[in-house]
Amino acid sequence: MAEHEEKKQEESLMEKIADKIRGHDSSSDSDDDKPSESSIKAKVFRLFGREKPVHHVLGGGKPADIFLWRNKKISAGALGVATVIWVLFELLEYHLLTLVCHLLILALALLFLWSNATTFINKSPPHIPEVQIPKDPVIEFAQALRFEINRAFAVLRDIASGRDLKKFLSVIAGLWVLSIVGSWCNFLTLFYIVFVLLHTVPVLYEKYEDKVDPFAEKAMHEIKKQYAVFDAKVLSKIPRGPLKEKKKD
């Protein structure tokens, strides 16, 4: 009986060891079959070559929250104010000077009535606060604006030098398209269209980016192929300037 029990214990022990080995092999096989998340993410094409979320690309601050409708009340309010301004100046053809004068007339009338009504209702006259602007934020804003202007001038100088012909032609084409769009509508309408697009396109792209990116990948591949043909037939035959030759030397 003792020998029989020992055999049973040995058999159960061997079965447990075999089950553990099979489970380890199956888990290792499944891990080998499944690619890592980093490799999957590396293979996925993202529009404009971005590697960060849309919120981070837009700056990651309050403007990004407004454009992506993180706070629906603020986003709807900003879009509503822009729509009211566009309707006033475009559809109703209200002029800025007229609007400012009418607002000042209304403010002066209300202050006049309030100041004269205080004598009858025994209340203090209206207090008009003084405007105080801190010095440090203004200086920081001026320095940041100066830095951005100098950087824009440096970019324009680099583009105009002709070192990168592709960038030069892209900027010329973009300005040409912008001039055509500007001939269709005035600056306020163009600004409103851009404002509406900023409040709609990013949030829609963030929601449907998995469907948009494959189509964008095909479009970018086709554009690169057509550009390669154009470069071989046209751009490669254009003589380069002295700056390009110095760069090659």
Short mmCIF file of C-alpha atoms in Angstrom, two decimals:
data_model
loop_
_atom_site.label_atom_id
_atom_site.label_comp_id
_atom_site.label_asym_id
_atom_site.label_seq_id
_atom_site.Cartn_x
_atom_site.Cartn_y
_atom_site.Cartn_z
CA MET A 1 0.00 0.00 0.00
CA ALA A 2 2.87 2.38 0.88
CA GLU A 3 4.55 1.69 -2.47
CA HIS A 4 1.26 2.29 -4.32
CA GLU A 5 0.75 5.66 -2.59
CA GLU A 6 4.34 6.68 -3.38
CA LYS A 7 3.78 5.88 -7.07
CA LYS A 8 0.59 7.97 -7.09
CA GLN A 9 2.42 10.92 -5.51
CA GLU A 10 5.25 10.64 -8.05
CA GLU A 11 2.75 10.50 -10.95
CA SER A 12 0.81 13.56 -9.68
CA LEU A 13 4.08 15.44 -9.18
CA MET A 14 5.20 14.61 -12.73
CA GLU A 15 1.83 15.72 -14.12
CA LYS A 16 2.09 19.08 -12.31
CA ILE A 17 5.60 19.66 -13.67
CA ALA A 18 4.46 18.79 -17.21
CA ASP A 19 1.48 21.14 -16.94
CA LYS A 20 3.75 23.98 -15.81
CA ILE A 21 6.12 23.35 -18.73
CA ARG A 22 3.23 23.34 -21.24
CA GLY A 23 1.79 26.55 -19.76
CA HIS A 24 5.19 28.28 -19.93
CA ASP A 25 5.71 27.21 -23.53
CA SER A 26 2.25 28.34 -24.60
CA SER A 27 2.67 31.74 -22.91
CA SER A 28 6.10 32.24 -24.50
CA ASP A 29 4.70 31.28 -27.92
CA SER A 30 1.81 33.69 -27.53
CA ASP A 31 4.24 36.46 -26.49
CA ASP A 32 6.41 35.76 -29.52
CA ASP A 33 3.41 35.78 -31.83
CA LYS A 34 2.08 39.12 -30.52
CA PRO A 35 4.18 42.12 -31.54
CA SER A 36 4.94 44.70 -28.91
CA GLU A 37 2.84 47.84 -28.63
CA SER A 38 5.85 50.02 -29.39
CA SER A 39 6.50 48.19 -32.67
CA ILE A 40 2.81 48.51 -33.62
CA LYS A 41 2.81 52.22 -32.87
CA ALA A 42 6.03 52.67 -34.82
CA LYS A 43 4.46 51.09 -37.89
CA VAL A 44 1.29 53.22 -37.78
CA PHE A 45 1.39 56.21 -40.12
CA ARG A 46 0.40 59.51 -38.54
CA LEU A 47 -0.52 62.66 -40.44
CA PHE A 48 2.39 65.14 -40.83
CA GLY A 49 4.70 62.59 -39.22
CA ARG A 50 3.53 63.40 -35.71
CA GLU A 51 4.44 61.11 -32.81
CA LYS A 52 2.45 62.90 -30.10
CA PRO A 53 -1.28 63.28 -29.42
CA VAL A 54 -3.23 66.02 -31.15
CA HIS A 55 -3.66 67.89 -27.87
CA HIS A 56 0.12 68.09 -27.42
CA VAL A 57 0.65 69.15 -31.04
CA LEU A 58 -1.74 72.10 -30.54
CA GLY A 59 0.30 73.32 -27.57
CA GLY A 60 -1.20 71.32 -24.74
CA GLY A 61 -2.58 74.39 -22.91
CA LYS A 62 -5.89 76.21 -22.74
CA PRO A 63 -6.00 76.96 -26.51
CA ALA A 64 -5.70 73.23 -27.21
CA ASP A 65 -8.50 72.54 -24.71
CA ILE A 66 -10.70 75.08 -26.52
CA PHE A 67 -9.96 73.74 -30.01
CA LEU A 68 -10.58 70.14 -28.91
CA TRP A 69 -13.75 70.99 -26.95
CA ARG A 70 -12.43 69.77 -23.61
CA ASN A 71 -14.60 72.46 -22.01
CA LYS A 72 -17.69 72.67 -24.18
CA LYS A 73 -19.00 75.89 -22.62
CA ILE A 74 -15.82 77.87 -23.33
CA SER A 75 -15.45 76.42 -26.83
CA ALA A 76 -19.08 77.11 -27.71
CA GLY A 77 -18.80 80.61 -26.24
CA ALA A 78 -15.69 81.47 -28.28
CA LEU A 79 -17.27 80.14 -31.46
CA GLY A 80 -20.51 82.00 -30.69
CA VAL A 81 -18.71 85.34 -30.12
CA ALA A 82 -16.76 84.92 -33.38
CA THR A 83 -20.02 84.14 -35.20
CA VAL A 84 -21.76 87.22 -33.77
CA ILE A 85 -18.85 89.45 -34.81
CA TRP A 86 -18.85 87.98 -38.32
CA VAL A 87 -22.63 88.39 -38.66
CA LEU A 88 -22.46 92.01 -37.46
CA PHE A 89 -19.68 93.12 -39.79
CA GLU A 90 -20.36 90.91 -42.80
CA LEU A 91 -24.05 90.06 -43.07
CA LEU A 92 -25.41 93.21 -41.43
CA GLU A 93 -22.55 95.32 -42.84
CA TYR A 94 -21.97 97.02 -39.51
CA HIS A 95 -18.82 99.18 -39.45
CA LEU A 96 -16.33 99.04 -36.60
CA LEU A 97 -16.34 102.78 -35.95
CA THR A 98 -20.15 102.82 -35.87
CA LEU A 99 -20.23 99.92 -33.43
CA VAL A 100 -17.67 101.57 -31.13
CA CYS A 101 -19.60 104.87 -31.15
CA HIS A 102 -22.91 103.14 -30.40
CA LEU A 103 -21.38 101.19 -27.50
CA LEU A 104 -19.87 104.37 -26.07
CA ILE A 105 -23.21 106.20 -26.38
CA LEU A 106 -24.96 103.35 -24.56
CA ALA A 107 -22.30 103.27 -21.81
CA LEU A 108 -22.43 107.06 -21.29
CA ALA A 109 -26.23 107.02 -21.16
CA LEU A 110 -26.26 104.26 -18.54
CA LEU A 111 -23.63 106.04 -16.43
CA PHE A 112 -25.57 109.31 -16.69
CA LEU A 113 -28.80 107.70 -15.54
CA TRP A 114 -27.07 105.82 -12.74
CA SER A 115 -25.24 108.95 -11.50
CA ASN A 116 -28.41 111.01 -11.41
CA ALA A 117 -30.51 108.23 -9.93
CA THR A 118 -28.21 107.92 -6.89
CA THR A 119 -29.60 111.15 -5.47
CA PHE A 120 -33.09 109.63 -5.30
CA ILE A 121 -32.25 106.10 -4.16
CA ASN A 122 -29.47 107.10 -1.71
CA LYS A 123 -26.75 104.93 -3.21
CA SER A 124 -23.15 105.66 -4.05
CA PRO A 125 -22.33 106.79 -7.61
CA PRO A 126 -20.82 104.25 -10.03
CA HIS A 127 -17.15 103.52 -9.50
CA ILE A 128 -15.05 103.39 -12.64
CA PRO A 129 -11.96 101.26 -11.98
CA GLU A 130 -8.48 102.30 -13.06
CA VAL A 131 -6.68 100.16 -15.58
CA GLN A 132 -3.40 98.79 -14.27
CA ILE A 133 -1.12 96.69 -16.45
CA PRO A 134 1.84 94.91 -14.79
CA LYS A 135 5.21 95.72 -16.29
CA ASP A 136 6.76 92.23 -16.31
CA PRO A 137 4.11 90.46 -18.48
CA VAL A 138 4.27 93.29 -21.02
CA ILE A 139 8.07 93.05 -21.23
CA GLU A 140 7.90 89.26 -21.55
CA PHE A 141 5.31 89.55 -24.31
CA ALA A 142 7.41 92.14 -26.17
CA GLN A 143 10.52 89.95 -25.92
CA ALA A 144 8.63 86.88 -27.12
CA LEU A 145 7.14 88.87 -30.01
CA ARG A 146 10.58 90.18 -30.97
CA PHE A 147 11.99 86.64 -30.91
CA GLU A 148 9.18 85.31 -33.13
CA ILE A 149 9.58 88.19 -35.62
CA ASN A 150 13.34 87.62 -35.88
CA ARG A 151 12.80 83.90 -36.34
CA ALA A 152 10.25 84.57 -39.10
CA PHE A 153 12.74 86.87 -40.86
CA ALA A 154 15.42 84.17 -40.57
CA VAL A 155 13.08 81.57 -42.09
CA LEU A 156 12.16 83.94 -44.95
CA ARG A 157 15.84 84.67 -45.60
CA ASP A 158 16.61 80.94 -45.66
CA ILE A 159 13.74 80.26 -48.08
CA ALA A 160 14.66 83.17 -50.37
CA SER A 161 18.28 82.02 -50.56
CA GLY A 162 17.22 79.08 -52.77
CA ARG A 163 19.11 76.44 -50.81
CA ASP A 164 16.02 74.23 -50.57
CA LEU A 165 14.19 74.45 -53.89
CA LYS A 166 11.34 72.23 -52.68
CA LYS A 167 10.62 74.50 -49.73
CA PHE A 168 10.90 77.60 -51.92
CA LEU A 169 8.36 76.28 -54.45
CA SER A 170 6.03 75.11 -51.66
CA VAL A 171 5.99 78.58 -50.08
CA ILE A 172 5.39 80.26 -53.46
CA ALA A 173 2.52 77.87 -54.20
CA GLY A 174 1.02 78.40 -50.74
CA LEU A 175 1.14 82.20 -51.07
CA TRP A 176 -0.38 81.97 -54.54
CA VAL A 177 -3.27 79.84 -53.25
CA LEU A 178 -3.72 82.22 -50.32
CA SER A 179 -3.89 85.20 -52.70
CA ILE A 180 -6.61 83.45 -54.72
CA VAL A 181 -8.60 82.71 -51.56
CA GLY A 182 -8.12 86.35 -50.49
CA SER A 183 -9.65 87.54 -53.75
CA TRP A 184 -12.81 85.50 -53.01
CA CYS A 185 -13.44 86.97 -49.54
CA ASN A 186 -12.18 89.72 -47.28
CA PHE A 187 -9.88 89.34 -44.28
CA LEU A 188 -12.65 89.05 -41.68
CA THR A 189 -14.40 86.23 -43.54
CA LEU A 190 -11.09 84.44 -44.06
CA PHE A 191 -10.27 84.82 -40.37
CA TYR A 192 -13.70 83.46 -39.41
CA ILE A 193 -13.31 80.47 -41.73
CA VAL A 194 -9.92 79.66 -40.20
CA PHE A 195 -11.39 80.08 -36.70
CA VAL A 196 -14.25 77.68 -37.47
CA LEU A 197 -11.85 75.16 -39.00
CA LEU A 198 -9.68 75.27 -35.89
CA HIS A 199 -12.75 74.44 -33.81
CA THR A 200 -13.93 71.57 -36.03
CA VAL A 201 -11.05 69.89 -37.90
CA PRO A 202 -8.80 68.99 -34.91
CA VAL A 203 -11.62 67.51 -32.83
CA LEU A 204 -12.94 65.50 -35.79
CA TYR A 205 -9.45 64.28 -36.65
CA GLU A 206 -8.82 63.27 -33.04
CA LYS A 207 -12.06 61.27 -33.08
CA TYR A 208 -11.51 59.56 -36.45
CA GLU A 209 -7.69 59.57 -36.75
CA ASP A 210 -7.52 55.79 -37.19
CA LYS A 211 -9.64 56.12 -40.32
CA VAL A 212 -8.07 59.33 -41.64
CA ASP A 213 -4.41 58.33 -41.34
CA PRO A 214 -4.56 55.40 -43.83
CA PHE A 215 -6.08 57.68 -46.49
CA ALA A 216 -3.48 60.34 -45.69
CA GLU A 217 -0.72 57.75 -46.06
CA LYS A 218 -1.94 56.83 -49.56
CA ALA A 219 -2.25 60.50 -50.52
CA MET A 220 1.25 61.32 -49.25
CA HIS A 221 2.68 58.35 -51.15
CA GLU A 222 1.02 59.52 -54.35
CA ILE A 223 2.21 63.11 -53.83
CA LYS A 224 5.79 61.95 -53.27
CA LYS A 225 5.63 59.83 -56.42
CA GLN A 226 4.33 62.72 -58.52
CA TYR A 227 6.93 65.06 -57.03
CA ALA A 228 9.69 62.59 -57.89
CA VAL A 229 8.51 62.59 -61.51
CA PHE A 230 8.34 66.41 -61.54
CA ASP A 231 11.77 66.64 -59.97
CA ALA A 232 13.28 64.28 -62.53
CA LYS A 233 11.70 66.02 -65.53
CA VAL A 234 11.77 69.70 -64.48
CA LEU A 235 13.55 70.61 -61.24
CA SER A 236 16.72 68.63 -61.92
CA LYS A 237 17.19 70.56 -65.18
CA ILE A 238 17.03 74.00 -63.50
CA PRO A 239 20.54 75.44 -63.00
CA ARG A 240 21.44 75.95 -59.35
CA GLY A 241 22.60 79.33 -58.00
CA PRO A 242 25.98 80.10 -56.45
CA LEU A 243 24.71 79.41 -52.93
CA LYS A 244 23.79 75.85 -53.90
CA GLU A 245 27.17 75.29 -55.53
CA LYS A 246 29.02 76.60 -52.45
CA LYS A 247 26.97 74.29 -50.27
CA LYS A 248 27.93 71.30 -52.42
CA ASP A 249 31.64 72.28 -52.28
#
